[in-house]
Short mmCIF file of N, CA and C in Angstrom, two decimals:
data_model
loop_
_atom_site.label_atom_id
_atom_site.label_comp_id
_atom_site.label_asym_id
_atom_site.label_seq_id
_atom_site.Cartn_x
_atom_site.Cartn_y
_atom_site.Cartn_z
N UNK I 124 36.46 25.88 109.98
CA UNK I 124 37.06 25.18 110.36
C UNK I 124 38.43 24.02 109.02
N UNK I 125 37.20 23.63 108.12
CA UNK I 125 38.33 23.83 107.37
C UNK I 125 39.56 24.81 106.40
N UNK I 126 39.12 26.25 106.74
CA UNK I 126 39.82 27.33 106.28
C UNK I 126 40.96 27.62 107.42
N UNK I 127 40.90 27.43 108.27
CA UNK I 127 42.03 27.28 109.69
C UNK I 127 42.47 26.12 109.50
N UNK I 128 42.28 25.25 109.13
CA UNK I 128 43.18 24.01 108.57
C UNK I 128 44.31 23.82 107.78
N UNK I 129 43.15 24.71 106.20
CA UNK I 129 44.19 24.98 105.16
C UNK I 129 44.78 25.84 105.27
N UNK I 130 45.17 27.43 106.34
CA UNK I 130 45.73 28.29 106.51
C UNK I 130 46.71 27.55 107.72
N UNK I 131 46.52 26.48 108.38
CA UNK I 131 47.88 25.95 109.01
C UNK I 131 48.94 25.19 107.78
N UNK I 132 48.08 24.71 106.74
CA UNK I 132 48.50 23.76 105.81
C UNK I 132 49.60 24.72 105.18
N UNK I 133 49.22 25.96 104.87
CA UNK I 133 49.92 26.89 103.52
C UNK I 133 51.42 27.47 104.53
N UNK I 134 50.62 28.04 106.05
CA UNK I 134 51.97 28.18 106.87
C UNK I 134 52.56 26.76 106.43
N UNK I 135 52.23 25.58 107.05
CA UNK I 135 53.90 24.82 107.31
C UNK I 135 54.06 24.58 106.11
N UNK I 136 53.44 24.65 104.69
CA UNK I 136 54.22 24.49 103.29
C UNK I 136 55.28 25.50 103.34
N UNK I 137 54.70 27.27 104.17
CA UNK I 137 56.00 27.69 103.20
C UNK I 137 57.27 27.88 103.96
N UNK I 138 56.66 27.69 105.29
CA UNK I 138 57.73 27.53 106.10
C UNK I 138 58.41 26.34 106.29
N UNK I 139 58.53 25.28 105.72
CA UNK I 139 58.34 24.55 105.21
C UNK I 139 60.12 24.06 104.19
N UNK I 140 59.39 25.54 103.24
CA UNK I 140 60.11 25.57 102.01
C UNK I 140 61.23 26.75 101.99
N UNK I 141 60.32 27.41 103.41
CA UNK I 141 61.92 28.17 103.78
C UNK I 141 63.04 27.81 104.60
N UNK I 142 62.62 26.95 105.29
CA UNK I 142 63.82 25.58 105.46
C UNK I 142 64.35 25.21 104.60
N UNK I 143 63.80 24.46 103.97
CA UNK I 143 64.64 23.37 102.62
C UNK I 143 65.31 24.67 102.34
N UNK I 144 64.83 25.70 101.62
CA UNK I 144 65.63 26.67 101.03
C UNK I 144 67.20 27.00 101.31
N UNK I 145 67.12 27.35 102.87
CA UNK I 145 67.87 28.15 103.23
C UNK I 145 68.35 26.27 103.90
N UNK I 146 68.17 25.37 103.99
CA UNK I 146 69.19 24.34 104.55
C UNK I 146 69.76 23.99 102.89
N UNK I 147 69.27 24.04 101.92
CA UNK I 147 69.99 23.61 100.57
C UNK I 147 71.14 24.68 100.45
N UNK I 148 70.70 25.91 100.91
CA UNK I 148 71.97 27.49 100.94
C UNK I 148 73.25 27.05 101.65
N UNK I 149 73.26 26.81 102.67
CA UNK I 149 73.84 25.94 103.56
C UNK I 149 74.36 25.04 102.90
N UNK I 150 74.03 23.90 102.45
CA UNK I 150 74.54 23.09 101.74
C UNK I 150 75.64 22.85 100.22
N UNK I 151 75.59 24.25 99.73
CA UNK I 151 76.00 24.38 99.08
C UNK I 151 77.22 25.29 99.42
N UNK I 152 76.75 26.37 100.22
CA UNK I 152 78.06 26.67 100.61
C UNK I 152 78.77 25.93 101.24
N UNK I 153 78.85 25.21 101.70
CA UNK I 153 79.81 24.48 102.71
C UNK I 153 80.94 23.84 101.31
N UNK I 154 79.53 23.31 100.28
CA UNK I 154 80.07 22.40 99.34
C UNK I 154 81.67 22.99 98.54
N UNK I 155 80.71 24.68 98.63
CA UNK I 155 81.34 25.62 97.69
C UNK I 155 82.86 26.19 98.48
N UNK I 156 82.91 25.87 99.68
CA UNK I 156 83.92 26.33 100.94
C UNK I 156 84.92 25.32 100.58
N UNK I 157 84.73 23.88 100.77
CA UNK I 157 85.68 22.63 100.44
C UNK I 157 86.15 22.60 98.96
N UNK I 158 85.10 22.67 98.07
CA UNK I 158 85.79 22.82 96.60
C UNK I 158 87.14 23.76 96.48
N UNK I 159 86.66 25.30 96.51
CA UNK I 159 87.36 26.26 95.95
C UNK I 159 87.77 27.28 96.93
N UNK I 160 87.40 26.91 97.95
CA UNK I 160 88.24 28.12 99.42
C UNK I 160 89.74 27.66 99.93
N UNK I 161 89.09 26.68 100.41
CA UNK I 161 90.04 25.87 101.54
C UNK I 161 91.61 25.77 100.62
N UNK I 162 91.82 24.54 99.03
CA UNK I 162 92.36 25.04 98.51
C UNK I 162 93.33 26.05 98.23
N UNK I 163 92.82 27.32 97.81
CA UNK I 163 92.96 27.97 97.85
C UNK I 163 93.91 28.60 99.39
N UNK I 164 93.70 28.54 100.57
CA UNK I 164 93.74 28.82 101.76
C UNK I 164 95.16 28.21 102.19
N UNK I 165 94.71 26.90 101.56
CA UNK I 165 96.08 26.36 100.86
C UNK I 165 97.35 26.38 101.04
N UNK I 166 97.50 27.00 99.62
CA UNK I 166 98.56 27.29 98.57
C UNK I 166 98.53 29.27 99.51
N UNK I 167 97.76 29.59 99.42
CA UNK I 167 98.63 31.11 100.50
C UNK I 167 98.57 30.24 101.71
N UNK I 168 99.11 29.76 102.49
CA UNK I 168 99.28 29.60 103.17
C UNK I 168 100.76 29.14 102.99
N UNK I 169 101.12 28.13 101.82
CA UNK I 169 102.28 27.44 101.70
C UNK I 169 102.62 28.79 101.27
N UNK I 170 102.50 29.40 100.27
CA UNK I 170 103.36 30.77 99.58
C UNK I 170 103.95 31.43 100.70
N UNK I 171 102.67 31.86 101.78
CA UNK I 171 103.75 32.69 103.03
C UNK I 171 104.70 32.31 104.01
N UNK I 172 104.43 31.08 103.91
CA UNK I 172 104.61 29.97 104.75
C UNK I 172 106.37 30.30 104.03
N UNK I 173 106.65 30.36 102.85
CA UNK I 173 107.99 30.20 101.81
C UNK I 173 107.96 31.65 102.48
N UNK I 174 108.07 32.52 102.19
CA UNK I 174 108.00 33.96 102.21
C UNK I 174 108.77 34.19 103.43
N UNK I 175 107.96 33.71 104.90
CA UNK I 175 108.33 33.83 105.61
C UNK I 175 109.65 33.40 106.41
N UNK I 176 109.72 31.52 106.23
CA UNK I 176 110.41 30.43 106.33
C UNK I 176 111.30 31.10 105.52
N UNK I 177 112.02 31.20 104.41
CA UNK I 177 113.38 31.49 103.92
C UNK I 177 113.98 33.19 103.56
N UNK I 178 113.48 33.90 104.37
CA UNK I 178 113.71 35.40 104.53
C UNK I 178 113.41 35.94 103.26
N UNK I 179 113.22 35.07 102.18
CA UNK I 179 113.08 35.81 100.94
C UNK I 179 112.32 37.28 101.05
N UNK I 180 111.32 37.23 101.31
CA UNK I 180 110.18 37.94 101.72
C UNK I 180 110.91 39.72 102.48
N UNK I 181 111.75 39.11 103.32
CA UNK I 181 112.55 40.22 104.17
C UNK I 181 113.88 40.97 103.45
N UNK I 182 114.14 40.14 102.12
CA UNK I 182 115.25 40.33 101.47
C UNK I 182 114.42 40.98 100.62
N UNK I 183 113.61 41.00 99.56
CA UNK I 183 112.77 41.30 98.85
C UNK I 183 112.20 43.09 99.17
N UNK I 184 112.03 43.14 100.65
CA UNK I 184 111.67 44.00 101.46
C UNK I 184 112.71 45.42 100.95
N UNK I 185 113.58 44.92 101.60
CA UNK I 185 114.88 45.62 102.13
C UNK I 185 115.62 45.95 100.71
N UNK I 186 115.72 45.07 99.41
CA UNK I 186 115.48 46.25 98.27
C UNK I 186 114.85 47.29 97.73
N UNK I 187 113.58 46.69 98.29
CA UNK I 187 112.66 47.92 97.82
C UNK I 187 112.26 49.16 98.68
N UNK I 188 113.28 48.80 99.42
CA UNK I 188 112.16 50.76 100.65
C UNK I 188 113.20 51.26 99.97
N UNK I 189 114.30 51.30 99.59
CA UNK I 189 115.21 52.48 99.23
C UNK I 189 114.12 53.58 98.65
N UNK I 190 113.70 52.96 97.43
CA UNK I 190 113.24 53.36 96.35
C UNK I 190 111.88 54.65 97.01
N UNK I 191 111.61 54.37 98.42
CA UNK I 191 110.12 55.01 98.77
C UNK I 191 110.59 56.43 98.88
N UNK I 192 111.61 57.18 98.48
CA UNK I 192 111.86 58.45 98.97
C UNK I 192 111.82 59.49 98.13
N UNK I 193 111.35 58.92 96.88
CA UNK I 193 111.04 59.80 95.58
C UNK I 193 110.17 59.14 94.88
N UNK I 194 108.54 60.34 94.52
CA UNK I 194 108.39 59.99 93.38
C UNK I 194 108.56 58.83 92.58
N UNK I 195 109.53 59.01 91.10
CA UNK I 195 110.05 58.36 90.94
C UNK I 195 110.26 56.45 90.68
N UNK I 196 110.76 56.60 92.20
CA UNK I 196 111.12 55.35 93.00
C UNK I 196 110.22 54.83 93.30
N UNK I 197 109.07 55.20 94.07
CA UNK I 197 107.14 55.21 94.14
C UNK I 197 106.76 54.12 93.42
N UNK I 198 107.03 54.95 91.82
CA UNK I 198 106.60 54.73 90.74
C UNK I 198 107.21 53.57 90.34
N UNK I 199 108.99 53.33 89.97
CA UNK I 199 109.10 51.70 90.21
C UNK I 199 109.18 50.66 91.24
N UNK I 200 108.91 51.28 92.05
CA UNK I 200 108.15 50.22 93.28
C UNK I 200 106.99 49.81 92.85
N UNK I 201 106.08 50.65 92.12
CA UNK I 201 105.23 50.13 92.39
C UNK I 201 105.12 49.16 90.91
N UNK I 202 105.31 49.44 90.34
CA UNK I 202 106.20 48.65 88.65
C UNK I 202 105.89 47.10 89.30
N UNK I 203 107.03 47.32 90.34
CA UNK I 203 107.90 45.95 89.99
C UNK I 203 107.25 45.14 91.05
N UNK I 204 105.95 45.64 91.43
CA UNK I 204 105.35 45.36 92.76
C UNK I 204 103.99 44.25 91.93
N UNK I 205 103.68 45.31 90.61
CA UNK I 205 102.29 44.98 89.80
C UNK I 205 102.90 44.25 88.93
N UNK I 206 104.04 43.45 88.61
CA UNK I 206 104.47 42.85 86.98
C UNK I 206 103.53 41.63 87.13
N UNK I 207 102.89 41.39 86.07
CA UNK I 207 101.71 40.11 86.13
C UNK I 207 102.58 39.26 86.53
N UNK I 208 103.98 38.56 86.84
CA UNK I 208 103.78 37.67 87.47
C UNK I 208 104.23 37.89 88.19
N UNK I 209 104.35 38.57 89.46
CA UNK I 209 105.45 38.86 90.63
C UNK I 209 103.42 39.19 91.76
N UNK I 210 102.51 39.84 91.04
CA UNK I 210 101.63 40.21 91.83
C UNK I 210 101.25 39.21 92.68
N UNK I 211 100.78 37.90 91.78
CA UNK I 211 99.75 37.00 92.83
C UNK I 211 100.97 35.76 93.41
N UNK I 212 102.05 36.53 93.49
CA UNK I 212 103.22 35.42 94.24
C UNK I 212 103.24 36.78 95.66
N UNK I 213 103.04 38.22 95.51
CA UNK I 213 103.60 39.38 96.05
C UNK I 213 101.82 39.10 97.12
N UNK I 214 100.54 39.16 96.53
CA UNK I 214 99.53 38.88 97.42
C UNK I 214 99.25 37.98 98.28
N UNK I 215 99.97 36.92 98.72
CA UNK I 215 99.12 35.64 99.17
C UNK I 215 100.11 36.69 100.84
N UNK I 216 98.50 37.34 101.41
CA UNK I 216 99.42 37.01 102.99
C UNK I 216 99.98 38.16 102.77
N UNK I 217 99.75 39.20 101.83
CA UNK I 217 101.00 40.22 101.65
C UNK I 217 101.89 40.75 102.48
N UNK I 218 102.48 39.32 102.13
CA UNK I 218 104.16 39.56 103.01
C UNK I 218 104.81 40.98 102.48
N UNK I 219 105.07 40.74 101.53
CA UNK I 219 106.77 41.51 101.07
C UNK I 219 105.51 43.16 101.32
N UNK I 220 104.06 43.46 101.00
CA UNK I 220 103.56 44.51 101.36
C UNK I 220 103.54 44.73 103.48
N UNK I 221 103.43 44.35 103.72
CA UNK I 221 103.40 43.95 105.19
C UNK I 221 104.27 44.18 106.02
N UNK I 222 105.94 43.63 104.95
CA UNK I 222 107.27 44.16 105.38
C UNK I 222 107.68 45.61 105.02
N UNK I 223 107.34 46.20 104.02
CA UNK I 223 108.01 46.99 103.28
C UNK I 223 106.95 48.12 104.16
N UNK I 224 105.93 47.97 104.32
CA UNK I 224 105.09 49.10 105.44
C UNK I 224 105.77 48.95 106.88
N UNK I 225 105.82 47.99 107.29
CA UNK I 225 106.60 48.35 108.52
C UNK I 225 107.79 49.15 108.64
N UNK I 226 108.53 48.76 107.12
CA UNK I 226 109.91 49.34 107.31
C UNK I 226 109.78 51.24 106.82
N UNK I 227 108.86 51.37 105.91
CA UNK I 227 108.51 52.34 105.57
C UNK I 227 108.25 53.40 107.41
N UNK I 228 106.46 52.14 108.04
CA UNK I 228 106.76 53.22 108.94
C UNK I 228 107.56 54.02 110.14
N UNK I 229 108.68 52.36 109.97
CA UNK I 229 109.40 53.33 110.65
C UNK I 229 110.48 54.46 110.10
N UNK I 230 110.51 54.64 108.85
CA UNK I 230 111.71 55.49 108.24
C UNK I 230 110.36 56.86 108.77
N UNK I 231 108.98 56.63 108.28
CA UNK I 231 107.82 57.87 108.78
C UNK I 231 108.10 58.57 109.76
N UNK I 232 108.30 57.42 111.02
CA UNK I 232 108.57 58.13 112.74
C UNK I 232 109.54 58.65 113.18
N UNK I 233 110.65 57.92 112.12
CA UNK I 233 112.25 58.59 112.48
C UNK I 233 112.84 59.98 111.91
N UNK I 234 111.35 60.09 110.86
CA UNK I 234 111.72 61.68 109.90
C UNK I 234 112.91 60.99 109.22
N UNK I 235 113.43 59.86 108.81
CA UNK I 235 114.19 59.48 107.61
C UNK I 235 113.65 60.00 106.12
N UNK I 236 112.28 59.51 106.45
CA UNK I 236 111.56 59.91 104.87
C UNK I 236 110.04 61.30 105.15
N UNK I 237 109.96 61.77 104.57
CA UNK I 237 109.10 62.67 104.31
C UNK I 237 107.63 62.05 104.52
N UNK I 238 107.06 62.28 105.38
CA UNK I 238 105.52 62.18 106.25
C UNK I 238 104.72 62.10 104.14
N UNK I 239 104.87 62.99 103.82
CA UNK I 239 104.23 63.34 102.39
C UNK I 239 104.65 61.66 101.28
N UNK I 240 105.61 61.65 101.59
CA UNK I 240 105.80 60.29 100.75
C UNK I 240 104.56 59.01 101.11
N UNK I 241 104.15 59.49 102.45
CA UNK I 241 103.60 57.91 102.57
C UNK I 241 102.19 57.17 102.04
N UNK I 242 101.30 58.03 102.03
CA UNK I 242 100.18 57.61 101.09
C UNK I 242 100.49 57.20 99.76
N UNK I 243 101.45 57.76 98.60
CA UNK I 243 101.74 57.50 97.61
C UNK I 243 102.95 55.61 98.07
N UNK I 244 103.57 56.07 98.65
CA UNK I 244 104.14 54.70 99.39
C UNK I 244 102.85 53.80 99.93
N UNK I 245 101.99 53.90 100.30
CA UNK I 245 101.08 52.82 100.27
C UNK I 245 100.67 52.25 99.43
N UNK I 246 100.17 53.22 98.31
CA UNK I 246 99.66 52.78 97.15
C UNK I 246 101.03 52.51 96.28
N UNK I 247 101.90 52.54 96.60
CA UNK I 247 102.95 51.69 95.61
C UNK I 247 103.18 50.56 95.98
N UNK I 248 102.97 50.12 96.75
CA UNK I 248 103.20 48.70 97.75
C UNK I 248 101.99 48.19 98.13
N UNK I 249 100.84 48.38 97.37
CA UNK I 249 99.82 47.75 97.13
C UNK I 249 99.00 47.50 96.09
N UNK I 250 99.86 47.14 94.44
CA UNK I 250 98.95 46.96 93.56
C UNK I 250 98.66 45.90 93.31
N UNK I 251 99.20 45.18 93.63
CA UNK I 251 98.98 43.40 94.02
C UNK I 251 97.36 43.29 94.71
N UNK I 252 97.37 44.08 95.66
CA UNK I 252 96.01 43.79 96.19
C UNK I 252 94.89 43.14 95.16
N UNK I 253 93.99 42.18 95.53
CA UNK I 253 93.52 41.32 95.04
C UNK I 253 93.80 40.39 94.19
N UNK I 254 94.78 40.90 93.31
CA UNK I 254 95.48 39.85 92.51
C UNK I 254 95.63 37.94 92.79
N UNK I 255 95.49 38.18 93.94
CA UNK I 255 95.86 36.35 94.53
C UNK I 255 94.42 36.14 94.98
N UNK I 256 93.30 36.63 94.68
CA UNK I 256 92.11 36.29 94.60
C UNK I 256 91.56 36.35 93.32
N UNK I 257 92.02 36.53 92.33
CA UNK I 257 90.85 36.12 90.50
C UNK I 257 90.73 34.56 90.67
N UNK I 258 91.60 34.32 90.85
CA UNK I 258 91.25 32.64 90.16
C UNK I 258 89.66 32.16 90.94
N UNK I 259 90.46 32.48 92.63
CA UNK I 259 89.25 32.41 93.38
C UNK I 259 88.10 32.83 93.29
N UNK I 260 87.94 34.40 93.03
CA UNK I 260 86.45 34.73 92.10
C UNK I 260 85.92 34.31 91.37
N UNK I 261 86.99 33.71 90.25
CA UNK I 261 85.91 33.40 89.30
C UNK I 261 85.79 31.93 89.65
N UNK I 262 86.40 31.37 90.19
CA UNK I 262 86.02 29.90 90.17
C UNK I 262 84.83 29.98 91.11
N UNK I 263 84.73 30.91 92.23
CA UNK I 263 83.15 30.89 92.67
C UNK I 263 82.08 31.80 91.97
N UNK I 264 82.27 32.01 90.82
CA UNK I 264 81.78 33.11 90.15
C UNK I 264 80.93 31.31 88.99
N UNK I 265 81.41 30.42 89.49
CA UNK I 265 82.09 30.02 88.03
C UNK I 265 82.24 29.81 86.67
N UNK I 266 83.00 31.05 86.59
CA UNK I 266 83.35 30.79 85.19
C UNK I 266 83.66 29.96 84.23
N UNK I 267 83.50 30.24 83.42
CA UNK I 267 83.98 29.15 82.20
C UNK I 267 84.68 29.33 81.91
N UNK I 268 86.14 27.63 81.56
CA UNK I 268 87.62 28.29 81.83
C UNK I 268 88.24 29.20 80.61
N UNK I 269 87.69 29.52 79.48
CA UNK I 269 88.29 30.44 79.09
C UNK I 269 88.20 31.96 79.32
N UNK I 270 87.10 31.65 80.07
CA UNK I 270 86.56 33.36 80.75
C UNK I 270 87.90 33.84 81.96
N UNK I 271 88.96 32.55 82.25
CA UNK I 271 89.52 32.94 83.19
C UNK I 271 91.08 32.87 82.79
N UNK I 272 91.27 31.67 81.53
CA UNK I 272 92.32 32.14 80.57
C UNK I 272 92.01 33.63 80.17
N UNK I 273 90.97 34.05 79.95
CA UNK I 273 91.27 36.03 79.58
C UNK I 273 91.10 36.76 80.94
N UNK I 274 90.21 36.28 81.35
CA UNK I 274 89.68 37.13 82.82
C UNK I 274 91.00 37.73 84.05
N UNK I 275 91.92 36.27 84.17
CA UNK I 275 93.67 36.63 85.31
C UNK I 275 94.19 37.19 84.36
N UNK I 276 94.69 37.19 83.17
CA UNK I 276 95.49 38.05 82.63
C UNK I 276 95.25 39.32 82.55
N UNK I 277 93.66 39.58 82.41
CA UNK I 277 92.88 41.13 82.27
C UNK I 277 93.61 42.04 83.19
N UNK I 278 93.18 41.19 84.70
CA UNK I 278 93.37 42.31 85.43
C UNK I 278 94.49 42.23 86.33
N UNK I 279 95.66 41.31 85.70
CA UNK I 279 96.76 41.19 86.00
C UNK I 279 97.50 42.58 85.95
N UNK I 280 96.91 42.16 84.21
CA UNK I 280 97.26 43.93 83.09
C UNK I 280 97.25 45.03 83.87
N UNK I 281 95.53 45.09 83.93
CA UNK I 281 95.48 46.24 83.93
C UNK I 281 95.35 47.29 86.02
N UNK I 282 95.64 46.08 86.95
CA UNK I 282 96.54 46.51 88.02
C UNK I 282 98.15 47.07 87.30
N UNK I 283 98.62 46.73 86.79
CA UNK I 283 100.20 47.39 86.59
C UNK I 283 99.61 48.59 85.59
N UNK I 284 98.58 48.93 84.99
CA UNK I 284 98.40 50.21 84.52
C UNK I 284 98.05 51.72 85.78
N UNK I 285 96.64 50.69 86.21
CA UNK I 285 96.30 51.12 87.62
C UNK I 285 96.98 51.54 88.47
N UNK I 286 97.80 50.82 89.16
CA UNK I 286 98.11 51.03 90.36
C UNK I 286 99.45 52.46 89.90
N UNK I 287 100.21 52.67 88.94
CA UNK I 287 101.17 53.57 88.85
C UNK I 287 100.58 54.91 89.22
N UNK I 288 98.98 54.63 88.12
CA UNK I 288 98.22 55.87 88.57
C UNK I 288 97.59 56.23 89.73
N UNK I 289 97.35 55.92 90.36
CA UNK I 289 96.51 55.45 91.75
C UNK I 289 98.16 56.36 92.63
N UNK I 290 99.52 55.53 92.39
CA UNK I 290 100.52 56.21 92.96
C UNK I 290 100.42 58.14 92.66
N UNK I 291 100.79 58.16 91.19
CA UNK I 291 100.54 59.51 91.48
C UNK I 291 99.49 60.52 92.10
N UNK I 292 98.13 59.77 91.73
CA UNK I 292 97.21 60.58 92.36
C UNK I 292 97.54 60.62 93.87
N UNK I 293 97.58 59.38 94.34
CA UNK I 293 97.81 59.90 96.23
C UNK I 293 99.77 61.03 96.31
N UNK I 294 100.25 60.47 95.41
CA UNK I 294 101.42 62.23 95.30
C UNK I 294 100.75 63.28 95.46
N UNK I 295 99.94 63.52 94.07
CA UNK I 295 99.49 64.57 94.13
C UNK I 295 98.35 65.03 95.13
N UNK I 296 97.28 64.56 95.85
CA UNK I 296 97.11 63.89 97.17
C UNK I 296 97.66 64.53 98.55
N UNK I 297 98.55 63.93 98.62
CA UNK I 297 99.67 64.26 100.17
C UNK I 297 100.80 65.59 99.63
N UNK I 298 100.68 66.37 98.43
CA UNK I 298 101.71 67.43 98.52
C UNK I 298 101.28 68.44 99.65
N UNK I 299 100.22 68.87 100.19
CA UNK I 299 100.56 69.65 101.05
C UNK I 299 100.21 68.99 102.54
N UNK I 300 100.56 67.61 102.51
CA UNK I 300 101.15 67.29 104.12
C UNK I 300 102.09 67.83 104.66
#
């Protein structure tokens, strides 16, 4: 009988420990969301609202669409979107990429632009992908302030380098389309 009671005690302790661990993980998750993610979401919503409300997003998109007609224009478009100063601003909500992508889709559907430019155009308008999440990702990883100071510019500048490379690779891949 004592062995049965010890067995039940060990199961009870194990279940209690598991429940306690999951409960604490849930508390930590909620705390992290409140401290790190919600303020970032508010910032992104503010930037997206400004871009949509002022019409600045549409203005920029209409100015950049003509660059998508050839590889040089796509590379220039990619470099503009990947500028380390602009990419964190273009990234939230991907407002510019959405508008340019919609306009380009219309041009591809009307056969104004060749279909072979679709893949490189996708890479050209999206080199900023992820740049808006860098500070949040580093905060979630509980990075030291020095790491953030070095990490954010490093990723932004790496996108400035890898973005045009992706456009060129996409252009080569789309040659047979």
